[in-house]
Structure formats: structure tokens, C-alpha cells
CSV table of C-alpha atoms and ligand atoms in Angstrom, one decimal:
chain,number,residue,atom,x,y,z
A,33,MET,CA,0.0,0.0,0.0
A,34,LYS,CA,1.0,3.6,-0.5
A,35,ILE,CA,1.4,5.7,2.6
A,36,LEU,CA,1.9,9.5,2.7
A,37,ALA,CA,4.0,10.7,5.7
A,38,ILE,CA,4.4,14.2,7.1
A,39,GLU,CA,6.9,15.4,9.7
A,40,THR,CA,7.1,18.9,11.2
A,41,SER,CA,8.1,18.4,14.8
A,42,CYS,CA,11.1,20.6,14.9
A,43,ASP,CA,13.1,22.4,12.1
A,44,GLU,CA,12.8,19.9,9.3
A,45,THR,CA,9.7,20.1,7.0
A,46,ALA,CA,9.4,16.7,5.4
A,47,VAL,CA,6.9,14.8,3.2
A,48,ALA,CA,7.4,11.2,1.9
A,49,ILE,CA,5.5,8.6,0.0
A,50,LEU,CA,6.4,5.0,0.8
A,51,GLU,CA,5.1,1.8,-0.7
A,52,CYS,CA,5.0,-0.8,2.0
A,53,THR,CA,4.1,-4.5,1.8
A,54,GLY,CA,4.1,-7.4,4.3
A,55,ASP,CA,4.5,-7.1,8.1
A,56,PRO,CA,7.7,-6.4,9.9
A,57,THR,CA,6.4,-8.3,12.9
A,58,LYS,CA,6.2,-11.4,10.8
A,59,GLY,CA,9.5,-10.9,9.1
A,60,ASP,CA,8.2,-10.4,5.5
A,61,PHE,CA,8.4,-6.6,5.2
A,62,HIS,CA,9.3,-4.7,2.1
A,63,MET,CA,9.4,-1.0,1.4
A,64,ASP,CA,10.1,1.3,-1.5
A,65,ILE,CA,10.7,5.0,-1.2
A,66,LEU,CA,8.6,6.5,-4.0
A,67,GLY,CA,9.1,10.2,-3.1
A,68,ASN,CA,11.1,11.9,-0.4
A,69,ALA,CA,11.0,15.8,-0.1
A,70,LEU,CA,12.7,17.5,2.8
A,71,HIS,CA,13.6,21.1,3.7
A,72,SER,CA,15.9,21.8,6.6
A,73,GLN,CA,15.4,25.2,8.2
A,74,ILE,CA,18.9,25.3,9.7
A,75,GLU,CA,19.9,28.4,7.7
A,76,SER,CA,16.9,30.4,9.1
A,77,HIS,CA,17.5,29.4,12.8
A,78,LYS,CA,21.4,29.7,12.6
A,79,GLU,CA,21.7,33.4,13.6
A,80,PHE,CA,19.6,32.6,16.7
A,81,GLY,CA,21.8,29.8,17.8
A,82,GLY,CA,18.9,27.3,18.0
A,83,VAL,CA,15.4,26.6,16.8
A,84,VAL,CA,12.9,29.4,17.2
A,85,PRO,CA,9.4,27.7,17.4
A,86,MET,CA,7.2,30.4,15.8
A,87,MET,CA,9.6,30.8,12.9
A,88,ALA,CA,9.6,27.0,12.5
A,89,LYS,CA,5.9,27.1,12.4
A,90,ARG,CA,5.8,29.8,9.7
A,91,GLU,CA,8.3,28.0,7.5
A,92,HIS,CA,6.4,24.7,7.8
A,93,ALA,CA,3.2,26.5,6.6
A,94,LYS,CA,5.1,27.9,3.7
A,95,ASN,CA,7.0,24.8,2.7
A,96,LEU,CA,4.6,21.9,3.2
A,97,ILE,CA,2.6,22.3,-0.1
A,98,PRO,CA,5.6,22.7,-2.4
A,99,LEU,CA,7.3,19.8,-0.7
A,100,PHE,CA,4.1,17.7,-1.0
A,101,LYS,CA,3.9,18.5,-4.7
A,102,ASN,CA,7.6,17.4,-5.1
A,103,ALA,CA,7.1,14.2,-3.3
A,104,LEU,CA,4.0,13.4,-5.4
A,105,THR,CA,5.8,14.3,-8.6
A,106,GLU,CA,8.8,12.2,-7.7
A,107,SER,CA,6.4,9.3,-7.0
A,108,GLY,CA,4.9,9.7,-10.4
A,109,ILE,CA,1.4,10.1,-8.9
A,110,LEU,CA,0.8,13.8,-9.3
A,111,LYS,CA,-2.1,14.3,-11.8
A,112,GLU,CA,-3.4,17.7,-12.6
A,113,ASN,CA,-7.2,18.0,-12.6
A,114,ILE,CA,-9.3,21.2,-12.1
A,115,SER,CA,-12.1,20.8,-9.6
A,116,THR,CA,-14.1,23.2,-7.3
A,117,LEU,CA,-14.5,23.0,-3.6
A,118,HIS,CA,-18.1,23.6,-2.5
A,119,GLY,CA,-19.4,25.7,0.3
A,120,ASP,CA,-19.8,23.1,3.1
A,121,LYS,CA,-16.3,21.7,2.4
A,122,ILE,CA,-14.8,25.2,2.5
A,123,LYS,CA,-16.6,25.8,5.9
A,124,GLU,CA,-15.0,22.6,7.3
A,125,LEU,CA,-11.6,23.6,6.0
A,126,GLU,CA,-11.9,27.0,7.6
A,127,ASN,CA,-12.4,25.2,10.9
A,128,ILE,CA,-9.4,22.9,10.3
A,129,PHE,CA,-7.1,25.8,9.4
A,130,GLY,CA,-8.4,28.2,12.0
A,131,ARG,CA,-6.2,31.4,12.0
A,132,GLU,CA,-3.9,30.0,9.3
A,133,LYS,CA,-5.7,31.9,6.5
A,134,GLU,CA,-2.8,32.0,4.0
A,135,PHE,CA,-2.1,28.3,4.5
A,136,LEU,CA,-5.7,27.6,3.8
A,137,ALA,CA,-5.7,29.8,0.6
A,138,ASP,CA,-2.6,27.8,-0.7
A,139,PHE,CA,-4.3,24.5,0.3
A,140,ALA,CA,-7.5,25.4,-1.6
A,141,LYS,CA,-5.5,26.3,-4.7
A,142,LEU,CA,-3.6,23.0,-4.5
A,143,ILE,CA,-6.5,20.7,-3.9
A,144,GLN,CA,-8.6,22.3,-6.7
A,145,SER,CA,-5.8,21.7,-9.2
A,146,ILE,CA,-4.8,18.0,-8.6
A,147,GLU,CA,-6.5,14.7,-8.6
A,148,LYS,CA,-6.8,12.4,-5.5
A,149,PRO,CA,-3.7,10.1,-5.6
A,150,ASN,CA,-3.8,6.4,-4.9
A,151,ILE,CA,-2.8,6.7,-1.2
A,152,GLU,CA,-4.3,4.5,1.5
A,153,ALA,CA,-3.2,6.3,4.7
A,154,ILE,CA,-1.7,9.6,5.9
A,155,ALA,CA,0.8,9.3,8.7
A,156,VAL,CA,1.6,12.4,10.6
A,157,THR,CA,3.8,13.2,13.6
A,158,GLU,CA,1.6,14.1,16.6
A,159,GLY,CA,4.5,14.5,19.1
A,160,PRO,CA,6.8,15.0,20.9
A,161,GLY,CA,8.1,18.3,19.5
A,162,LEU,CA,7.4,21.9,19.3
A,163,GLU,CA,3.6,22.3,19.4
A,164,PRO,CA,3.3,25.3,17.0
A,165,ALA,CA,5.5,23.4,14.5
A,166,LEU,CA,3.6,20.0,15.0
A,167,TRP,CA,0.3,21.8,14.4
A,168,MET,CA,1.2,22.8,10.8
A,169,GLY,CA,1.9,19.2,9.8
A,170,ILE,CA,-1.3,18.1,11.6
A,171,ILE,CA,-3.5,20.7,10.0
A,172,PHE,CA,-2.2,19.8,6.5
A,173,ALA,CA,-2.7,16.1,7.2
A,174,ARG,CA,-6.2,16.7,8.6
A,175,ALA,CA,-7.2,18.8,5.5
A,176,LEU,CA,-5.9,16.1,3.1
A,177,SER,CA,-7.7,13.4,5.0
A,178,PHE,CA,-10.9,15.3,5.1
A,179,VAL,CA,-11.0,16.4,1.4
A,180,TRP,CA,-9.8,13.0,0.0
A,181,ASP,CA,-11.3,10.7,2.6
A,182,ILE,CA,-8.1,9.0,3.5
A,183,PRO,CA,-7.5,7.7,7.1
A,184,LEU,CA,-5.1,9.6,9.4
A,185,VAL,CA,-2.5,7.7,11.4
A,186,PRO,CA,-0.9,9.7,14.2
A,187,VAL,CA,2.7,8.8,14.8
A,188,ASN,CA,5.0,9.2,17.8
A,189,HIS,CA,8.2,10.9,16.5
A,190,MET,CA,10.4,8.7,18.8
A,191,GLU,CA,8.8,5.5,17.4
A,192,GLY,CA,9.7,6.9,14.1
A,193,HIS,CA,13.4,7.2,15.1
A,194,ILE,CA,13.3,3.5,16.3
A,195,MET,CA,11.7,2.3,13.1
A,196,SER,CA,14.1,4.3,11.0
A,197,VAL,CA,16.3,1.1,10.9
A,198,LEU,CA,13.6,-1.0,9.1
A,199,PRO,CA,13.6,-3.1,7.0
A,200,GLN,CA,16.6,-4.5,8.9
A,201,LYS,CA,15.5,-7.3,11.2
A,202,ILE,CA,15.0,-6.6,14.9
A,203,ASN,CA,15.5,-9.4,17.4
A,204,PHE,CA,14.0,-9.0,20.9
A,205,PRO,CA,14.6,-7.9,23.5
A,206,ALA,CA,15.8,-4.8,21.7
A,207,LEU,CA,17.2,-1.6,23.2
A,208,SER,CA,17.1,1.8,21.4
A,209,LEU,CA,19.4,4.7,22.2
A,210,LEU,CA,17.8,7.8,20.8
A,211,ILE,CA,20.1,10.7,20.6
A,212,SER,CA,19.2,14.0,19.0
A,213,GLY,CA,19.0,17.7,19.7
A,214,GLY,CA,15.8,17.2,21.6
A,215,HIS,CA,16.2,13.7,23.2
A,216,THR,CA,18.4,11.3,25.0
A,217,GLU,CA,16.5,8.1,25.8
A,218,LEU,CA,17.1,4.5,26.3
A,219,VAL,CA,14.0,2.6,25.2
A,220,LEU,CA,13.5,-1.1,26.0
A,221,MET,CA,11.4,-3.1,23.6
A,222,LYS,CA,10.5,-6.7,24.8
A,223,ASP,CA,8.5,-7.1,21.6
A,224,TRP,CA,6.9,-5.2,18.8
A,225,TYR,CA,4.8,-2.2,19.9
A,226,GLN,CA,6.1,-2.5,23.5
A,227,TYR,CA,8.1,0.4,24.7
A,228,GLU,CA,9.5,1.2,28.1
A,229,ILE,CA,11.8,4.2,28.7
A,230,ILE,CA,14.4,2.8,31.1
A,231,GLY,CA,16.6,5.9,31.0
A,232,GLN,CA,16.6,9.5,29.8
A,233,THR,CA,18.5,12.8,30.3
A,234,ARG,CA,17.6,14.7,33.4
A,235,ASP,CA,18.5,18.0,31.7
A,236,ASP,CA,20.1,18.7,28.3
A,237,ALA,CA,19.9,16.3,25.4
A,238,VAL,CA,23.2,15.1,23.9
A,239,GLY,CA,22.8,17.1,20.7
A,240,GLU,CA,21.8,20.1,22.7
A,241,ALA,CA,25.0,19.8,24.8
A,242,PHE,CA,27.1,19.6,21.5
A,243,ASP,CA,25.3,22.7,20.3
A,244,LYS,CA,25.8,24.6,23.5
A,245,VAL,CA,29.5,23.7,23.8
A,246,ALA,CA,30.0,24.7,20.2
A,247,ARG,CA,28.5,28.1,20.9
A,248,MET,CA,30.9,28.6,23.8
A,249,LEU,CA,33.7,27.8,21.5
A,250,GLY,CA,32.4,30.3,19.0
A,251,LEU,CA,31.4,27.6,16.5
A,252,PRO,CA,28.2,27.9,14.4
A,253,TYR,CA,24.9,26.0,14.9
A,254,PRO,CA,24.4,23.1,14.7
A,255,GLY,CA,27.4,22.4,16.8
A,256,GLY,CA,27.6,18.6,16.6
A,257,PRO,CA,29.4,18.4,13.2
A,258,GLU,CA,31.7,21.3,14.1
A,259,ILE,CA,32.8,19.7,17.4
A,260,SER,CA,33.4,16.4,15.9
A,261,ARG,CA,35.5,17.9,13.1
A,262,LEU,CA,37.7,19.6,15.6
A,263,ALA,CA,37.9,16.5,17.8
A,264,GLU,CA,39.0,14.5,14.8
A,265,LEU,CA,41.7,17.0,14.0
A,266,GLN,CA,43.0,16.8,17.5
A,267,ARG,CA,43.1,13.0,17.4
A,268,LYS,CA,44.9,13.0,14.1
A,269,THR,CA,47.6,15.6,14.9
A,270,GLN,CA,48.4,14.0,18.3
A,271,THR,CA,50.3,17.1,19.4
A,272,SER,CA,51.2,17.1,23.0
A,273,THR,CA,48.2,18.5,24.7
A,274,PRO,CA,47.8,20.2,28.0
A,275,GLU,CA,46.1,18.2,30.7
A,276,TYR,CA,42.4,18.9,30.1
A,277,ILE,CA,39.9,16.7,31.8
A,278,LEU,CA,36.1,16.9,31.9
A,279,PRO,CA,33.8,14.9,34.1
A,280,ARG,CA,31.8,11.8,33.0
A,281,PRO,CA,28.4,12.7,34.5
A,282,MET,CA,26.4,9.9,36.1
A,283,ILE,CA,28.6,7.2,34.6
A,284,HIS,CA,28.6,5.2,37.8
A,285,SER,CA,24.9,5.8,38.8
A,286,LYS,CA,22.9,2.7,39.3
A,287,ASP,CA,20.1,3.9,37.0
A,288,PHE,CA,20.2,4.4,33.2
A,289,ASP,CA,19.7,8.1,33.3
A,290,PHE,CA,21.9,10.7,31.8
A,291,SER,CA,22.9,14.4,32.5
A,292,PHE,CA,24.8,16.6,30.2
A,293,SER,CA,24.3,20.0,31.6
A,294,GLY,CA,27.1,19.6,34.2
A,295,LEU,CA,29.5,18.7,31.4
A,296,LYS,CA,28.5,21.9,29.6
A,297,THR,CA,29.1,23.9,32.7
A,298,ALA,CA,32.4,22.3,33.3
A,299,VAL,CA,33.5,23.4,29.8
A,300,LEU,CA,32.3,26.9,30.6
A,301,TYR,CA,34.3,27.1,33.9
A,302,SER,CA,37.4,25.7,32.2
A,303,LEU,CA,37.2,28.2,29.5
A,304,LYS,CA,36.9,31.0,32.0
A,305,LYS,CA,39.9,29.7,34.0
A,306,GLU,CA,42.5,29.4,31.2
A,307,GLU,CA,42.8,29.4,27.5
A,308,THR,CA,42.6,25.9,26.0
A,309,PRO,CA,42.8,25.2,22.3
A,310,LYS,CA,39.3,24.5,20.8
A,311,GLU,CA,40.4,21.2,19.5
A,312,VAL,CA,41.5,20.0,22.9
A,313,VAL,CA,38.1,21.0,24.4
A,314,ALA,CA,36.2,19.4,21.5
A,315,LYS,CA,38.0,16.1,21.8
A,316,GLU,CA,37.7,15.8,25.5
A,317,PHE,CA,34.0,16.7,25.3
A,318,GLU,CA,33.4,14.1,22.6
A,319,ASP,CA,35.3,11.5,24.6
A,320,ALA,CA,33.3,12.2,27.7
A,321,VAL,CA,29.9,12.0,25.9
A,322,ALA,CA,30.9,8.8,24.1
A,323,GLU,CA,32.1,7.2,27.3
A,324,VAL,CA,29.0,7.9,29.2
A,325,LEU,CA,26.6,6.8,26.3
A,326,VAL,CA,28.5,3.6,25.8
A,327,SER,CA,28.9,2.8,29.4
A,328,LYS,CA,25.2,3.3,30.3
A,329,THR,CA,23.9,1.6,27.2
A,330,PHE,CA,26.0,-1.5,27.7
A,331,ARG,CA,25.0,-1.8,31.3
A,332,ALA,CA,21.4,-1.9,30.1
A,333,ILE,CA,22.4,-4.4,27.4
A,334,ASP,CA,23.9,-6.7,30.0
A,335,GLU,CA,21.0,-6.3,32.4
A,336,TYR,CA,18.3,-7.0,29.9
A,337,ASN,CA,20.1,-9.5,27.8
A,338,ILE,CA,19.6,-7.4,24.7
A,339,LYS,CA,19.8,-9.0,21.2
A,340,THR,CA,19.5,-5.9,19.1
A,341,LEU,CA,20.9,-2.4,19.8
A,342,ILE,CA,19.3,0.4,17.7
A,343,ILE,CA,20.8,3.9,17.7
A,344,GLY,CA,18.7,6.6,16.2
A,345,GLY,CA,18.6,10.4,15.9
A,346,GLY,CA,20.8,13.2,14.6
A,347,VAL,CA,23.8,12.5,16.9
A,348,VAL,CA,24.2,9.1,15.1
A,349,SER,CA,25.9,11.1,12.4
A,350,ASN,CA,28.9,11.4,14.9
A,351,GLU,CA,31.4,9.0,13.5
A,352,TYR,CA,33.5,8.7,16.6
A,353,ILE,CA,30.4,7.8,18.8
A,354,ARG,CA,29.4,5.3,16.2
A,355,LYS,CA,32.8,3.7,16.2
A,356,GLN,CA,32.9,3.4,20.0
A,357,PHE,CA,29.6,1.5,19.8
A,358,GLU,CA,30.7,-0.7,16.9
A,359,GLU,CA,33.9,-1.7,18.7
A,360,LYS,CA,32.0,-2.6,21.9
A,361,VAL,CA,29.2,-4.5,20.1
A,362,ALA,CA,32.0,-6.6,18.4
A,363,GLU,CA,32.8,-8.1,21.9
A,364,TYR,CA,29.4,-9.7,22.0
A,365,SER,CA,28.5,-12.7,20.0
A,366,GLU,CA,24.7,-12.4,20.0
A,367,LEU,CA,24.3,-8.7,19.8
A,368,LYS,CA,23.4,-7.0,16.6
A,369,LEU,CA,23.8,-3.2,16.0
A,370,LEU,CA,21.3,-1.5,13.7
A,371,LEU,CA,21.8,2.0,12.5
A,372,PRO,CA,19.6,4.1,10.1
A,373,THR,CA,21.0,5.0,6.7
A,374,PRO,CA,22.2,8.7,6.6
A,375,GLN,CA,18.9,10.1,5.1
A,376,LEU,CA,17.0,8.5,8.1
A,377,ARG,CA,19.2,9.8,10.9
A,378,THR,CA,18.1,13.4,11.1
A,379,ASP,CA,14.4,14.2,11.3
A,380,ASN,CA,12.6,12.9,8.1
A,381,ALA,CA,9.3,11.8,6.9
A,382,LEU,CA,10.4,8.3,5.8
A,383,MET,CA,10.6,7.1,9.4
A,384,ILE,CA,7.2,8.6,10.2
A,385,GLY,CA,5.9,6.5,7.2
A,386,LEU,CA,7.5,3.4,8.6
A,387,ALA,CA,6.2,3.8,12.1
A,388,GLY,CA,2.8,4.8,10.6
A,389,TYR,CA,2.7,1.6,8.5
A,390,LEU,CA,3.3,-0.4,11.7
A,391,ARG,CA,0.5,1.5,13.4
A,392,TRP,CA,-1.8,1.0,10.4
A,393,LEU,CA,-1.2,-2.8,10.5
A,394,LYS,CA,-2.2,-2.8,14.2
A,395,LYS,CA,-5.5,-0.8,13.6
A,396,ASP,CA,-8.7,-2.6,13.4
A,397,LYS,CA,-9.9,-1.6,9.9
A,398,LYS,CA,-13.5,-1.8,11.0
A,399,ASP,CA,-12.9,1.3,13.2
A,400,LEU,CA,-11.7,3.5,10.3
A,401,ARG,CA,-14.4,6.0,9.5
A,402,ASN,CA,-12.6,9.2,8.7
A,403,THR,CA,-15.3,11.4,10.1
A,404,MET,CA,-14.6,14.9,11.2
A,405,SER,CA,-14.5,13.8,14.8
A,406,ASP,CA,-11.9,11.1,13.9
A,407,ILE,CA,-9.9,13.7,12.1
A,408,VAL,CA,-9.9,16.4,14.9
A,409,ALA,CA,-9.0,13.7,17.4
A,410,VAL,CA,-5.5,13.9,16.0
A,411,VAL,CA,-3.9,16.8,17.9
A,412,ALA,CA,-0.3,18.1,18.6
A,413,LYS,CA,1.2,16.6,21.8
A,414,GLY,CA,4.4,18.4,22.6
A,415,ASN,CA,5.3,16.1,25.5
A,416,LEU,CA,4.1,12.8,24.1
A,417,LYS,CA,5.8,9.8,25.7
A,418,LEU,CA,6.5,6.4,24.2
A,419,THR,CA,4.4,3.7,25.8
B,226,LIG,O1,17.7,14.3,15.0
B,226,LIG,P1,18.0,15.7,14.7
B,226,LIG,O2,18.3,16.2,13.3
B,226,LIG,O3,17.0,16.8,15.2
B,226,LIG,C1,16.4,16.6,16.5
B,226,LIG,O4,15.3,16.0,16.6
B,226,LIG,O5,17.0,17.3,17.4
B,226,LIG,O6,19.4,16.0,15.5
B,226,LIG,C2,20.0,17.2,15.5
B,226,LIG,C3,21.1,17.2,16.5
B,226,LIG,C4,21.8,18.6,16.7
B,226,LIG,O7,21.9,18.9,18.1
B,226,LIG,C5,23.2,18.4,16.1
B,226,LIG,O8,24.2,19.2,16.7
B,226,LIG,C6,23.4,16.9,16.3
B,226,LIG,O9,22.2,16.3,16.1
B,226,LIG,N1,24.4,16.4,15.4
B,226,LIG,C7,25.6,15.9,15.9
B,226,LIG,C8,26.3,15.6,14.7
B,226,LIG,N2,25.5,15.8,13.6
B,226,LIG,C9,24.4,16.3,14.1
B,226,LIG,N3,26.1,15.7,17.1
B,226,LIG,C10,27.3,15.2,17.2
B,226,LIG,N4,28.1,14.8,16.1
B,226,LIG,C11,27.6,15.0,14.9
B,226,LIG,N5,28.4,14.7,13.8
B,227,LIG,ZN1,14.1,13.7,16.0
């Protein structure tokens, strides 16, 4: 079946169309990416040193329709066809769009110029994320669902990051380490659809810590890639370095929680005390983060007898952190490491389509009605938890 997926939880606007067959839970799953359109807003948020929610919202509203058209075109299912929306439909659409008048005008123009494509479900991120940003994807998905009578499937963004490793095979129990600019979580899965958060950050997310430390060093946003570039430089040159040591926060605590704000503060104090080359700070910071992540994750792997380790989220792009995990996994005979391909690491709509397909399989099709009350039941949930 063809599934349309929409993601707007943070600063990536993404629309994808997937063709999925089979059932991952039965080991016979297949997927083809038919269309994948993504716009990163990094350039707009850069000067503010982080994501500005209201600006993210505006950009989503502006970019969703062009991206949607690109994804349909790439999939070969965009057919032009002039039609007219009638009064009662327009009234309902006005309710769906609320104050987003310009977005509604663009939507009305779009929908009256194209034919309903052969899509069976619309997956949309309902949370967690920035609520104003989430709403734009949800409004767009609601409107398409209403006009074309296609069922909506709300998706948890974090389930999306976990499912970003499909169609690779997951053996249970599985553990997911989700590391991004917004999250640091260890999620235990004893089976399909069963999630238990066994550890999480008590303050900053890993990516956030990278971004904040980068800012202290005068490096541009997003800081992760910059820090890892400098850290690599330091590892390669091997020049004699001054003694520079950062803490490994919570590395010995009995739980599986993390804390990165202390690490960030330690960098701040050290920079105030004496001048240290940026590369030295970057390398020690990356070492500290990697050590804590590996140590905590593997304690959970041992305790729960984990068969598959999944690592998802933007920080997976960090080569050094990946290498530390790969080396440690190699010491285990029955542990498999699953990583998403680069296009599925940062926020994207493909992973929302994959998680949406799984949710679709679980749905009792008898319950699918697509009435307005079903449609408006899908709402933005900024703090949505995985359960
Ligand atoms: O998953 P993502 O694109 O968006 C969120 O949901 O947050 O992750 C973005 C985060 C940013 O904090 C960025 O600095 C970090 O991932 N990141 C990295 C690297 N590439 C991106 N962190 C460390 N090393 C990297 N190479
Ligand atoms: Zn994410």
C-alpha cells in the first residue's frame, strides 16, 4: 500500500511517500521509497543559535505544499485536474485551518488543481516536539484526510526514530538509544509495539550539549558536526596536549539516566579559568559524551540480555560515537547493531511513514471511519511519551 508521511516536529519540514508490503512483525516486510522531499530550516535558525518555534511554524506552513507536490511528482502520482471545492467543504476547511488563512488559501489552490492520488493512509507526527510546529503538519494532514477521505495515522516521533532502521531485522529484547538535539533516551522493547523508557536525560539532550558547547567555542549552529570535526583534528595531529579533563556525569549511577548540563558547565568554567585550544576541548568533550553513552547503554544491554541495539537520531551522524559502539558490540557474540542510513538519521518523513505503517497494521480496519470527529481527534502533543 502507498502511505503518505508528514513530519514537522522541529526544524525539518518533510513529506514522503512509501510503498509498504508485508508485516515487519512477521519478518516479511518490504518498502520502496517512492518520493522523499525535505527542507531543513537550519539556515533560518542559525543566527539565533537554536530553533525558534514560531519561525519554524511559519516555515512549515510555507513549505509543506511545495514539498508535498515534489514528493507526489517524484512518486509519479501527481495528476493535474481542475475541480471546485463547495461551500460546506470550505466551511469545514476553515475550521481545520483556524487562523492559518494564508495556508488555507494555498491549500485550496492546491486541492482544486490536482487529482486524489492512490494513497491509503496519511501518517503524521503528533509529538513529541514543538507544538506550533507540530500543528502545521497536523493541519495539513487533517485537511488532506478530510478532502480526500483518507484515514489519518498519528505517529510518535520517537517510534519513528526507532523504526528508521527498518527493514533490517529486529531481534528481541531490543534496546534503542535515541540521541538528538531534543532527546536522549534508552528505550527497552521486549516485543513489537512494547516500549519502556528505562533511562533518559535529566537536563540537556546530547545534541543540545554539543550545540551549547559549540556556541561557547564560537562555532556555528548546529554544533555537533563542528565539534566532531575539531575533535578528529586533535586525534589526528596528536600534538602534546595540555592536561584537560572533563567529568563523565552519572557514569557510575545505578540507573540508566543521563545528565549533560554539568558537562557543559564544566566546559564553561574551564574556558573562564584558562585558555585551552578549541580542538582540545572538542576532543575531551566528545570522549566524555561517548564514554557515558557507551557505558550506560551497555549496562542496560547486559542487564536486559539485549539482542538488538538500535541507535537513532541526529547524533548518530557522529562518526566517533558510532565507532565506539561498533567496537563494543563486536565483543558480544549475540548482539546486533542496527543504524539508520544517513537520510533516516536526522528528522525525516520516511521514518514517520515506517512507524505509521506499523500502526496501520495494528489498527482494526472496522474502526476506520474518517469522520470529522476522527480527524480532529489527531492533535499536537508536545510532550508525548512512548508507551
Ligand atoms: O535528529 P536531529 O536532526 O533533530 C532533532 O530531533 O533534534 O538532531 C540534530 C542534533 C543537533 O543537536 C546536532 O548538533 C546533532 O544532532 N548532530 C551531531 C552531529 N551531527 C548532528 N552531534 C554530534 N556529532 C555530529 N556529527
Ligand atoms: Zn528527531
